mmCIF file of C-alpha atoms in Angstrom:
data_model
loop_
_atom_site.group_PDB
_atom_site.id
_atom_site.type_symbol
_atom_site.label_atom_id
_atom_site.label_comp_id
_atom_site.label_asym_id
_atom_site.label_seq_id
_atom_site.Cartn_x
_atom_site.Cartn_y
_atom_site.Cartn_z
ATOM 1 C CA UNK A 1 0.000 0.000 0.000
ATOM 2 C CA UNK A 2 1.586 3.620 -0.785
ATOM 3 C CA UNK A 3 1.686 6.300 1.166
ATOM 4 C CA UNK A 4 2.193 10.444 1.033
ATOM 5 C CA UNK A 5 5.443 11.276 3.233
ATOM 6 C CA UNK A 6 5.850 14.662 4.125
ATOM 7 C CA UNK A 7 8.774 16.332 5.822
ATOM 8 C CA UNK A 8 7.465 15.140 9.338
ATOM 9 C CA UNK A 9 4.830 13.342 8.863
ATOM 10 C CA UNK A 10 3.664 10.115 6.718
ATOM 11 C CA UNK A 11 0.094 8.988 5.528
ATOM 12 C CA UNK A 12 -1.071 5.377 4.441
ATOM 13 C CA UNK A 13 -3.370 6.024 1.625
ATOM 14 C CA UNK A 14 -5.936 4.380 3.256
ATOM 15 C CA UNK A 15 -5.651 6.891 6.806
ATOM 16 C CA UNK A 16 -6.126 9.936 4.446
ATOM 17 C CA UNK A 17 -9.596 9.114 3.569
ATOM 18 C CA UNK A 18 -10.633 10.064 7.209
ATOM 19 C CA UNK A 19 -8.418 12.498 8.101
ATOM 20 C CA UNK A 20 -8.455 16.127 9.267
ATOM 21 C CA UNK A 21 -5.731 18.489 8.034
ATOM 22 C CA UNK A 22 -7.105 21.907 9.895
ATOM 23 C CA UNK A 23 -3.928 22.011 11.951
ATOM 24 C CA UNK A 24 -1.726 21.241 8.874
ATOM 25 C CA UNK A 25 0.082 24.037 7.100
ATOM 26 C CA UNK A 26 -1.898 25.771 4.554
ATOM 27 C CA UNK A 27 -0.280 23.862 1.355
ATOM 28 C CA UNK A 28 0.504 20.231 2.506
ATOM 29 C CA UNK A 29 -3.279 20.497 4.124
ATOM 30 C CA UNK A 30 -4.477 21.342 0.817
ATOM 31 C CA UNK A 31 -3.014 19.241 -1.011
ATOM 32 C CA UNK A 32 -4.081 16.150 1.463
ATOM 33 C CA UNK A 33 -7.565 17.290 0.918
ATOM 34 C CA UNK A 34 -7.017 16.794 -2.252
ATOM 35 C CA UNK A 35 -5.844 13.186 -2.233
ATOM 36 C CA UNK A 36 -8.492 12.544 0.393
ATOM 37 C CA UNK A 37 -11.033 13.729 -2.524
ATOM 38 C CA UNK A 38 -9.338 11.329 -4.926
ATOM 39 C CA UNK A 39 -9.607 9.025 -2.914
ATOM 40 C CA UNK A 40 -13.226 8.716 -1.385
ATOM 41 C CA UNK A 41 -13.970 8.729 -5.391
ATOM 42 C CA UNK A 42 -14.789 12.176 -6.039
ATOM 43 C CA UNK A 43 -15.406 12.403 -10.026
ATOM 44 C CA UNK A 44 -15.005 15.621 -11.450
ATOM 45 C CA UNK A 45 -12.654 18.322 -9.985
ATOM 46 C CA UNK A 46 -11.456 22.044 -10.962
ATOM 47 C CA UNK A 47 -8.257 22.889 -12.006
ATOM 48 C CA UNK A 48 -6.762 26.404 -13.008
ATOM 49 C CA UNK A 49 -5.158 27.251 -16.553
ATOM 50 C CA UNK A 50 -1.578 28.814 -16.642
ATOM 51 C CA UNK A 51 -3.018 31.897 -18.156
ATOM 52 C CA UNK A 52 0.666 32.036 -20.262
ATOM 53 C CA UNK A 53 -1.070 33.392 -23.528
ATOM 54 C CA UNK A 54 -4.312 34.939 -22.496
ATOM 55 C CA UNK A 55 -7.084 34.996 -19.314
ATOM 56 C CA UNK A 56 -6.190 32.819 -16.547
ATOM 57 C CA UNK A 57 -9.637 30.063 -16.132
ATOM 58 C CA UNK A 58 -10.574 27.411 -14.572
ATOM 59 C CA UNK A 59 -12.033 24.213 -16.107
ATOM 60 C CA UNK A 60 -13.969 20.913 -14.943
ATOM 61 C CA UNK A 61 -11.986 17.413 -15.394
ATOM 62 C CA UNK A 62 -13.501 14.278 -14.732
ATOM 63 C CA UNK A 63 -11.553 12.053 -12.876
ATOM 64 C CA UNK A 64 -11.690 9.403 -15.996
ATOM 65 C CA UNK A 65 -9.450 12.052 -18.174
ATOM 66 C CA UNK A 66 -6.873 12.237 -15.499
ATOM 67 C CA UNK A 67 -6.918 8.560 -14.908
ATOM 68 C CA UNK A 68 -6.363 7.992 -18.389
ATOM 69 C CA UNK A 69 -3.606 10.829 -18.123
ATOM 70 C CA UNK A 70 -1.400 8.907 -15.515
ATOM 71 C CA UNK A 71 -2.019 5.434 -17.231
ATOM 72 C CA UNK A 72 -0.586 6.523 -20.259
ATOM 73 C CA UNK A 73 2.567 7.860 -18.241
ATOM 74 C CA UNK A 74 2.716 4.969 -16.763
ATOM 75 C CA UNK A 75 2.572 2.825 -19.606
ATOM 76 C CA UNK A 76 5.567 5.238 -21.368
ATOM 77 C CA UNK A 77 7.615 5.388 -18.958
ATOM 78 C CA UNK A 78 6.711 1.503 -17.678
ATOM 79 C CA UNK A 79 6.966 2.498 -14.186
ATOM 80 C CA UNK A 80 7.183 -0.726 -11.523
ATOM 81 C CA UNK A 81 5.468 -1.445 -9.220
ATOM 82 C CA UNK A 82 5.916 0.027 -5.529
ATOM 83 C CA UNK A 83 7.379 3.466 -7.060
ATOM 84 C CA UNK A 84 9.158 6.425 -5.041
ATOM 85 C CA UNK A 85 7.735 9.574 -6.509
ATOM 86 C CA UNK A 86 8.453 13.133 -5.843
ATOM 87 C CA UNK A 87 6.006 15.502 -5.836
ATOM 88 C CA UNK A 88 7.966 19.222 -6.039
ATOM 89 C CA UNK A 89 5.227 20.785 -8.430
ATOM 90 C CA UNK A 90 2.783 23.335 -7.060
ATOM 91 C CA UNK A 91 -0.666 20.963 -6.710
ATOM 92 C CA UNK A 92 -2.658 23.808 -6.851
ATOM 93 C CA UNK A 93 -1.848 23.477 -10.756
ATOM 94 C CA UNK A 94 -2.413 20.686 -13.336
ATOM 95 C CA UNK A 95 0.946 19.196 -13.030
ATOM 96 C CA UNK A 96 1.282 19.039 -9.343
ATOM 97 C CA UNK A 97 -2.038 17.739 -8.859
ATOM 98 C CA UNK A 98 -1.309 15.156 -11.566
ATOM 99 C CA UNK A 99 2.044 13.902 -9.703
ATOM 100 C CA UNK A 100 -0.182 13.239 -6.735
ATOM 101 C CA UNK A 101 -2.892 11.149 -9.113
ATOM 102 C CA UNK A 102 -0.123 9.194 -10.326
ATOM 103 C CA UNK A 103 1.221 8.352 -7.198
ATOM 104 C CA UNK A 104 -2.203 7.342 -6.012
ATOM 105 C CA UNK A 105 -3.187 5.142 -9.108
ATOM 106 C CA UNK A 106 0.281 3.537 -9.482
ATOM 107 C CA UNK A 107 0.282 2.204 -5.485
ATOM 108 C CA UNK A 108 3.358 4.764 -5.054
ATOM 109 C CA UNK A 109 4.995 6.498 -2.142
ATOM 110 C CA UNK A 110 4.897 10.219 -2.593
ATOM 111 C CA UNK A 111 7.670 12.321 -1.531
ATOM 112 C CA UNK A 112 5.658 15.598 -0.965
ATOM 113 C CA UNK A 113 7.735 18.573 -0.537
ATOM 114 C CA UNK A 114 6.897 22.833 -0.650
ATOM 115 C CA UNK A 115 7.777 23.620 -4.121
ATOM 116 C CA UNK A 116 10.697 26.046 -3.959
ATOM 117 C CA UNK A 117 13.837 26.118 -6.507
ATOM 118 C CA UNK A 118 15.803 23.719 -4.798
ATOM 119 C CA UNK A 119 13.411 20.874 -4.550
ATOM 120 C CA UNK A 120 16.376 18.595 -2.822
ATOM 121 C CA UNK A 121 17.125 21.267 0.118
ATOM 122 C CA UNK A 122 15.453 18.428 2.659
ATOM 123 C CA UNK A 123 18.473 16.806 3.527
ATOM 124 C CA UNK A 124 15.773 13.518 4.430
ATOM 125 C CA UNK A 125 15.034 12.955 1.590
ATOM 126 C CA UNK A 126 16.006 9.540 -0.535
ATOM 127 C CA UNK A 127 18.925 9.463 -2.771
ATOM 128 C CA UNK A 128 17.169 7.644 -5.572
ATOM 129 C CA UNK A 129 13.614 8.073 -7.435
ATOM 130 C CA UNK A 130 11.458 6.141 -10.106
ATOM 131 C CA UNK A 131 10.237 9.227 -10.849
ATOM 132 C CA UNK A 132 10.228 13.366 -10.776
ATOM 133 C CA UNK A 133 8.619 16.034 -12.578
ATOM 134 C CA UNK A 134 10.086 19.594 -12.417
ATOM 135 C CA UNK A 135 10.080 22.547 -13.961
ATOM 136 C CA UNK A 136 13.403 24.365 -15.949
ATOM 137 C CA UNK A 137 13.936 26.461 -13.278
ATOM 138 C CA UNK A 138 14.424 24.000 -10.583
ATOM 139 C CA UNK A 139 16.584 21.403 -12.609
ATOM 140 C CA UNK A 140 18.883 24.501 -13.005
ATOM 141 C CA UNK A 141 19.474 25.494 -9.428
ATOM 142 C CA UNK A 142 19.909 21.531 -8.880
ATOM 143 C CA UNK A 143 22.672 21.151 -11.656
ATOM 144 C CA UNK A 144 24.759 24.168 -10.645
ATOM 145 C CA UNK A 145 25.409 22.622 -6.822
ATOM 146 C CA UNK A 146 26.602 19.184 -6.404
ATOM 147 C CA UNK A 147 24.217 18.252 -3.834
ATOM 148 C CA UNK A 148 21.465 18.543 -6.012
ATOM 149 C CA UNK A 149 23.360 16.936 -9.053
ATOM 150 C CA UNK A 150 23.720 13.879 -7.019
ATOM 151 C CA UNK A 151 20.189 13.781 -6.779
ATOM 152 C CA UNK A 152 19.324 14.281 -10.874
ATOM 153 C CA UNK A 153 21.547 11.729 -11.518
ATOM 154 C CA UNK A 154 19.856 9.454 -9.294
ATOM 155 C CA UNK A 155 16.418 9.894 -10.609
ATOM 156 C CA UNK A 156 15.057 7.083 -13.164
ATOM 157 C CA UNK A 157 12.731 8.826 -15.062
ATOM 158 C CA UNK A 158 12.739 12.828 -14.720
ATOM 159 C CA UNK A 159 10.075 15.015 -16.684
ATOM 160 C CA UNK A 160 10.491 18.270 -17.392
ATOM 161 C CA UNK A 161 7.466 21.024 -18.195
ATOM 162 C CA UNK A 162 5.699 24.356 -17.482
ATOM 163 C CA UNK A 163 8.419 26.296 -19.445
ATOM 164 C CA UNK A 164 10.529 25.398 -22.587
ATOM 165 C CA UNK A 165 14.284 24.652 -22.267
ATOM 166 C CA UNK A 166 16.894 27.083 -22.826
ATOM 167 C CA UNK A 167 19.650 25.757 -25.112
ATOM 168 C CA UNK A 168 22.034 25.892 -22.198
ATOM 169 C CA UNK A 169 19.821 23.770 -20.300
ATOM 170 C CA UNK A 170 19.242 21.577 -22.939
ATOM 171 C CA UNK A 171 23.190 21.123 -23.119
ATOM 172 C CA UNK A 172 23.643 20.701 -19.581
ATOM 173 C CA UNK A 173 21.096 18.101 -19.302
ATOM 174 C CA UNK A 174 22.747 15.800 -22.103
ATOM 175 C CA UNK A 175 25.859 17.039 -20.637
ATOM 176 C CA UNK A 176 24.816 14.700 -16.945
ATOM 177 C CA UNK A 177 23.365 12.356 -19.309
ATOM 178 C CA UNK A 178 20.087 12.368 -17.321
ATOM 179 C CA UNK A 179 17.457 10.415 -18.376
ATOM 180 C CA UNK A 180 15.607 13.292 -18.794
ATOM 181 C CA UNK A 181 12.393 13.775 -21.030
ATOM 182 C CA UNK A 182 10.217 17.400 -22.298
ATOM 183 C CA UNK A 183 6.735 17.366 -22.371
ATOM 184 C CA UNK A 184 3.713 18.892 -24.384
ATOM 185 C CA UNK A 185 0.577 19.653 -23.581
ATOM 186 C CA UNK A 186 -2.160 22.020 -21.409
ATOM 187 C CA UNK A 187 -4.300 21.975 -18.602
ATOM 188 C CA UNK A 188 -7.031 21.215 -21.155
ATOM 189 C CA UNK A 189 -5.307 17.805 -21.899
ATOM 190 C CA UNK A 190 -4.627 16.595 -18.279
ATOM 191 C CA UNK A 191 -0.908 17.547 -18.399
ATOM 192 C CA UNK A 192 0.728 16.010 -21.245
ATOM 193 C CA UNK A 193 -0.094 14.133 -24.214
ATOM 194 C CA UNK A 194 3.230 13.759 -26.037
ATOM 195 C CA UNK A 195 6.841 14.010 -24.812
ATOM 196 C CA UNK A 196 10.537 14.556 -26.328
ATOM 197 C CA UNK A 197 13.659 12.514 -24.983
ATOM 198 C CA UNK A 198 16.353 15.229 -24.378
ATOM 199 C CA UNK A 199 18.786 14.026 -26.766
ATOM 200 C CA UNK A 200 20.487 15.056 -30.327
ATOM 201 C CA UNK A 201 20.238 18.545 -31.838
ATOM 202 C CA UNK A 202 15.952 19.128 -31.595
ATOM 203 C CA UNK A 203 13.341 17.677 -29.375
ATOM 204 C CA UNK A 204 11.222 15.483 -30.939
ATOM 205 C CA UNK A 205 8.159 14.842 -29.419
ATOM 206 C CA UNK A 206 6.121 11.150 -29.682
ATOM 207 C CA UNK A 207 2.533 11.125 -28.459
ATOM 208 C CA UNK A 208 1.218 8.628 -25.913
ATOM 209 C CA UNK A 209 -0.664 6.014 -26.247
ATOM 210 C CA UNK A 210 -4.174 6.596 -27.683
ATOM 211 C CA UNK A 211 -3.530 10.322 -28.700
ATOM 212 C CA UNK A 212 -3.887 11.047 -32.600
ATOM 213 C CA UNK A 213 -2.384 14.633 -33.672
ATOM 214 C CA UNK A 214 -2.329 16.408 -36.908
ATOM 215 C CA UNK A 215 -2.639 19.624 -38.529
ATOM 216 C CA UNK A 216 -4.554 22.038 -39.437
ATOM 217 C CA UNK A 217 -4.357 24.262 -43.114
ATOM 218 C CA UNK A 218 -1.740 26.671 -41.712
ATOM 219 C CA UNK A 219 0.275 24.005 -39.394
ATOM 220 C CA UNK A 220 -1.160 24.193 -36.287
ATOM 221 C CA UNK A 221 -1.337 21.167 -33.723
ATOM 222 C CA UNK A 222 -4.448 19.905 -33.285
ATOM 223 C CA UNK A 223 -4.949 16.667 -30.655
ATOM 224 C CA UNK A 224 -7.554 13.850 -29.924
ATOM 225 C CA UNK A 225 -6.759 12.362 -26.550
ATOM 226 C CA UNK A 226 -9.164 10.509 -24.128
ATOM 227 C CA UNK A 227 -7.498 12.584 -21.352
ATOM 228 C CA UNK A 228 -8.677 16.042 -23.353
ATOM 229 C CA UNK A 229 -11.553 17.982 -21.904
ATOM 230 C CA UNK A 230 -12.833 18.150 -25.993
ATOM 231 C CA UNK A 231 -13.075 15.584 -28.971
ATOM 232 C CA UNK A 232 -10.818 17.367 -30.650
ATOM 233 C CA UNK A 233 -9.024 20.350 -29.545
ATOM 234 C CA UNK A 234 -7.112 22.832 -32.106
ATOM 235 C CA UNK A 235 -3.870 24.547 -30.734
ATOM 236 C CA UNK A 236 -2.123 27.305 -31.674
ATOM 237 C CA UNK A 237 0.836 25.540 -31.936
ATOM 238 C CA UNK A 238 2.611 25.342 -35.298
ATOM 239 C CA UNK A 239 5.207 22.296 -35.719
ATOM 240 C CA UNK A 240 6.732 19.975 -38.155
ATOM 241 C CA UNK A 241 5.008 16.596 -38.541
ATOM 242 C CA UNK A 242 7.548 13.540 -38.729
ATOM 243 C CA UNK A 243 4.759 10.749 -38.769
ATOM 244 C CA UNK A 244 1.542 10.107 -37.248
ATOM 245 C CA UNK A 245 2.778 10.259 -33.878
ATOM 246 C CA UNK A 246 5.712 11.972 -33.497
ATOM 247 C CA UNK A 247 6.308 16.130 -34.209
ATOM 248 C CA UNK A 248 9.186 18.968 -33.938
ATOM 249 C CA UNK A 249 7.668 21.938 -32.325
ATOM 250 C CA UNK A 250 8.006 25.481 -34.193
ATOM 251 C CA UNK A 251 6.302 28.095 -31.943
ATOM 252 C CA UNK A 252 3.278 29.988 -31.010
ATOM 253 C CA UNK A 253 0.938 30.844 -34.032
ATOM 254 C CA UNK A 254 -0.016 33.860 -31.312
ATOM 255 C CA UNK A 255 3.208 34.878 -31.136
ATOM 256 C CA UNK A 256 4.438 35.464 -34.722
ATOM 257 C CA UNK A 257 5.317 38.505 -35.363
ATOM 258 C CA UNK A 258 4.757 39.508 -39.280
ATOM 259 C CA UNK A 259 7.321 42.518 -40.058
ATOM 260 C CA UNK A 260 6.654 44.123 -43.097
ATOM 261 C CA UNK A 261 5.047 40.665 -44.958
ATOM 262 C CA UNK A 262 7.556 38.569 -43.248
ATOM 263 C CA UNK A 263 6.813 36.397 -40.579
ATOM 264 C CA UNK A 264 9.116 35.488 -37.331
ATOM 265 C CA UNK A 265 8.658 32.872 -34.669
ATOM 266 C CA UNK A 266 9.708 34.334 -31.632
ATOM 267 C CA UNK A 267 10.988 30.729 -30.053
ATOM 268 C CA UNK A 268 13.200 29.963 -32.864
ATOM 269 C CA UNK A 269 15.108 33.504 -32.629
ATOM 270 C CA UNK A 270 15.177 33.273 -29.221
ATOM 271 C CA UNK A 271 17.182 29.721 -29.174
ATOM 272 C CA UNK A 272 19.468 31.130 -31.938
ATOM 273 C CA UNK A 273 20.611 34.758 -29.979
ATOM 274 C CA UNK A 274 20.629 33.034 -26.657
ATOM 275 C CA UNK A 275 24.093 32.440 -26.645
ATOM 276 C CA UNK A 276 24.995 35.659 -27.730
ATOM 277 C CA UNK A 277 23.264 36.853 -24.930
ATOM 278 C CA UNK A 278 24.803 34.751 -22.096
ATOM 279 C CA UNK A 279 28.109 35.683 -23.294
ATOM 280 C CA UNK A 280 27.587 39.709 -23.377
ATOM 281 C CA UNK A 281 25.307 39.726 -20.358
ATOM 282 C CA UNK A 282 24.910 36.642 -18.349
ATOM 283 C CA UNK A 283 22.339 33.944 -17.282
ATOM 284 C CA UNK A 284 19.141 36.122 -17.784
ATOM 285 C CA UNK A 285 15.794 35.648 -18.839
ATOM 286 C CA UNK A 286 14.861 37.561 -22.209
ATOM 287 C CA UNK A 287 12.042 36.676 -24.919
ATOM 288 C CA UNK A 288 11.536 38.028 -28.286
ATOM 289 C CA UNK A 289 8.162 40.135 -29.020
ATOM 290 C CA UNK A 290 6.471 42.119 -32.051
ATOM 291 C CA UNK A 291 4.952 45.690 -31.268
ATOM 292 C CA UNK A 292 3.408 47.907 -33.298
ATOM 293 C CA UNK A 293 5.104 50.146 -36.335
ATOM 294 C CA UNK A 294 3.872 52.278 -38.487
ATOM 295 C CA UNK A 295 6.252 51.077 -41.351
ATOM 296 C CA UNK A 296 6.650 47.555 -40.858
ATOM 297 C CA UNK A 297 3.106 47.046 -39.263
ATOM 298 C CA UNK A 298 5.408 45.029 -35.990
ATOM 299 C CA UNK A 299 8.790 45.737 -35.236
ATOM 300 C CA UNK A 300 10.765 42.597 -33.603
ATOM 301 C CA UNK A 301 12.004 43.888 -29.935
ATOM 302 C CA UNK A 302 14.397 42.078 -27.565
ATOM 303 C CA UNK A 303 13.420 42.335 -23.876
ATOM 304 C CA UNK A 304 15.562 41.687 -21.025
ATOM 305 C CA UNK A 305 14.780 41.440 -16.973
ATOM 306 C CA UNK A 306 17.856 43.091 -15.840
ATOM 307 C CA UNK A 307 17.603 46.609 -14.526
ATOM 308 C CA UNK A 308 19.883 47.941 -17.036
ATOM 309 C CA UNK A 309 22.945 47.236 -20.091
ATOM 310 C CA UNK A 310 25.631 49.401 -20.716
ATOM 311 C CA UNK A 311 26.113 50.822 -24.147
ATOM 312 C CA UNK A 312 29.453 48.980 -24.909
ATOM 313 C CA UNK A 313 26.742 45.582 -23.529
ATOM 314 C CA UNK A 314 24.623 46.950 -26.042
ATOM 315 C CA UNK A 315 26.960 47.755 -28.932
ATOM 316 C CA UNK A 316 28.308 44.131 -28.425
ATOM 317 C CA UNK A 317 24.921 42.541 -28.737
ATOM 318 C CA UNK A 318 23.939 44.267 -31.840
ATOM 319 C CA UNK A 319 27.419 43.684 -33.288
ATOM 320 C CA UNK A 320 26.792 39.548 -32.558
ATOM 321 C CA UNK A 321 23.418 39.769 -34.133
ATOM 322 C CA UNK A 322 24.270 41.730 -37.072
ATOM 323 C CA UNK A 323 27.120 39.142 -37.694
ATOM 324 C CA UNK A 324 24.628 36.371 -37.015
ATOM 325 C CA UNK A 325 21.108 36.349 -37.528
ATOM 326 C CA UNK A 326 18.968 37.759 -40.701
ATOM 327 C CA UNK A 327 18.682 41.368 -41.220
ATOM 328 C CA UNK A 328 14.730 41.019 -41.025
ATOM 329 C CA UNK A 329 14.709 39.079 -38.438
ATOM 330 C CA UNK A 330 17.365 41.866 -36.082
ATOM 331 C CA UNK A 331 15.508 43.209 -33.120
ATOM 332 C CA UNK A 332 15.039 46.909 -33.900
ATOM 333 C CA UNK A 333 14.586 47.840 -30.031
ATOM 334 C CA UNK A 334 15.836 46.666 -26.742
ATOM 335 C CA UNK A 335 13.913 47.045 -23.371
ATOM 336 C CA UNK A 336 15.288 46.245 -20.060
ATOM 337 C CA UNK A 337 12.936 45.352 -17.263
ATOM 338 C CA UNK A 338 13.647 44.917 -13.773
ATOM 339 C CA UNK A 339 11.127 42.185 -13.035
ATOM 340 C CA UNK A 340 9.110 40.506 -16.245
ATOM 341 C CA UNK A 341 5.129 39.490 -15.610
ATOM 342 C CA UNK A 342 4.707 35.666 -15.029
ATOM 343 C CA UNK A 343 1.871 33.352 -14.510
ATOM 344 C CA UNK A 344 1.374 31.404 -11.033
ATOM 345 C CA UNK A 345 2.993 28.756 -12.669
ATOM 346 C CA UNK A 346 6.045 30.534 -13.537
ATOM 347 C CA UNK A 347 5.632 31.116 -17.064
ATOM 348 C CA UNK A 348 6.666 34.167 -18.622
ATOM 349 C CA UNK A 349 2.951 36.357 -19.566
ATOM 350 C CA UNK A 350 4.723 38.060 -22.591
ATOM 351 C CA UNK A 351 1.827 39.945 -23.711
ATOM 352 C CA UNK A 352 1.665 41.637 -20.323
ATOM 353 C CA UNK A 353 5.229 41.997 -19.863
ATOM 354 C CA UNK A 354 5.575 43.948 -23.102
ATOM 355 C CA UNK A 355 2.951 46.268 -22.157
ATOM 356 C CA UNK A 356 5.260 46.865 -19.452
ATOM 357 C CA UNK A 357 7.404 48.732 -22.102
ATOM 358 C CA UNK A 358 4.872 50.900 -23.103
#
């Protein structure tokens, strides 16, 4: 029988059903009552969309979607039987809550821990697990201390999602040789419905079992999954079908930008400056955006969180880029923000944050 283990506490699955969690703090109590829900067979339940390209909402999910969700992991991955999961997600959100169904349904013991940066800072907790899903930002603090490389390197199966994966990340992951896979998909598929091994030169992502994907006149994604809250739901992702299962991932179709008849994807730019930027400035976050000109109809800007550049940082950057990337495709401004706009799921809101350059 598996349990939930917290920091200094542990519950049998089957003790959870009765139990009272008032004295608990705030986020280990809610996310008990949430297993305790799951587990006295509750069949629908809410959960709350990043809000990374529009309106934050919440949606209904019946418990069948998400069971199909973590079945389909399960049969990916083939996890065995009597797991050791970690649950370091927030489980107020899709993928945290969906690291606790999994444990449930697959008879694991959960590993339930606050979800900070540095997941491993518990010095209790095991050296080894089946199974871990993080987000970018916490499998970078753990790589850059050896403390917390120890414990990537001793994880079997270790998803990554929530954000995409900066090409220094990507090269420090294959770097450790972790066993280390992306995903794909939305809170309105139950988590994800395909996922990418993070290996080679480009991610390519194979769906899971039962999920059929194609797409649409102008290239866009669309998915049937049993785990999806519609049929058929269209994205507004454009990528590159390999087969009937399997995809490479271009961008956002909400993101182009279309300067003067030509059109850019924002993600694709952003991989190709990135190291341009890390050697001129440093480890920061940046993203590529389109605003409005009266010429070009949008202008392609580069925005940085950092308070400030100097001008020989900025001559530098422009000189890389002119030397480097198309002429129509060269970022005609550059903003520097001290703090950028993100979602409760740490995603970066880039329509919000460039209204912050207004």
């Amino acid at each position: 029988m598996g349990k939930i283990i917290l920091p200094h506490q542990s519950y049998a699955f089957d003790d959870i059903k009765g139990g009272n969690w008032a004295e608990s703090e705030p986020y280990f109590a809610d996310s008990l009552r949430f297993c305790q829900d799951w587990l006295c067979g509750q069949t629908s339940f809410e959960l709350k969309t990043s809000g990374s390209t529009g309106t934050p909402k919440t949606i209904r999910v019946q418990r069948t979607q998400m069971e199909v969700s973590a079945r389909a992991t399960l049969g990916f991955f083939q996890i065995a039987a009597h797991a050791r999961l970690l649950c370091c997600l927030n489980t107020a959100m899709v993928a945290g809550k969906m690291m606790l169904v999994r444990g449930m349904l697959w008879d694991a013991d959960i590993y339930l821990v606050n979800p900070t940066a540095d997941p491993f800072s518990d010095n209790k907790l095991p050296q080894r697990f089946d199974f871990v899903a993080m987000v970018p930002l916490q499998v970078e603090t753990c790589l850059n201390n050896p403390k917390g490389l120890q414990k990537l390197q001793g994880i079997k199966h270790l998803l990554i999602g929530g954000a995409g994966l900066s090409p220094t990340l990507f090269d420090k992951i294959k770097e450790q040789k972790l066993n280390a896979y992306q995903s794909f998909g939305m809170t309105e598929t139950v988590s994800h419905f395909a996922l990418a091994k993070i290996e080679g030169e480009n991610l390519l992502y194979r769906t899971l079992p039962g999920v059929k994907i194609g797409t649409d006149d102008s290239g866009k994604l669309w998915v049937k999954a049993p785990m999806a809250i519609e049929p058929l739901l269209q994205t507004n992702d454009l990528v590159e079908m390999v087969d009937e299962d399997s995809f490479f991932w271009k961008g956002r179709a909400d993101f182009t930008i279309n300067s003067g008849g030509v059109k850019i994807q924002p993600e694709i730019l952003e991989s190709q400056i990135q190291p341009y930027i890390q050697s001129v400035i440093g480890e920061i976050s940046f993203f590529i955006g389109g605003k409005d000109d009266a010429r070009l109809g949008q202008k392609t800007v580069l925005v940085l969180e950092t308070d400030q550049i100097s001008d020989s940082q900025t001559e530098s950057l422009l000189s890389l880029f002119q030397r480097n990337i198309p002429k129509y495709q060269l970022p005609k401004e550059i903003f520097c923000l001290r703090e950028f706009v993100r979602t409760s799921s740490g995603k970066i809101n880039r329509v919000k944050t460039l209204e912050k350059t207004l």
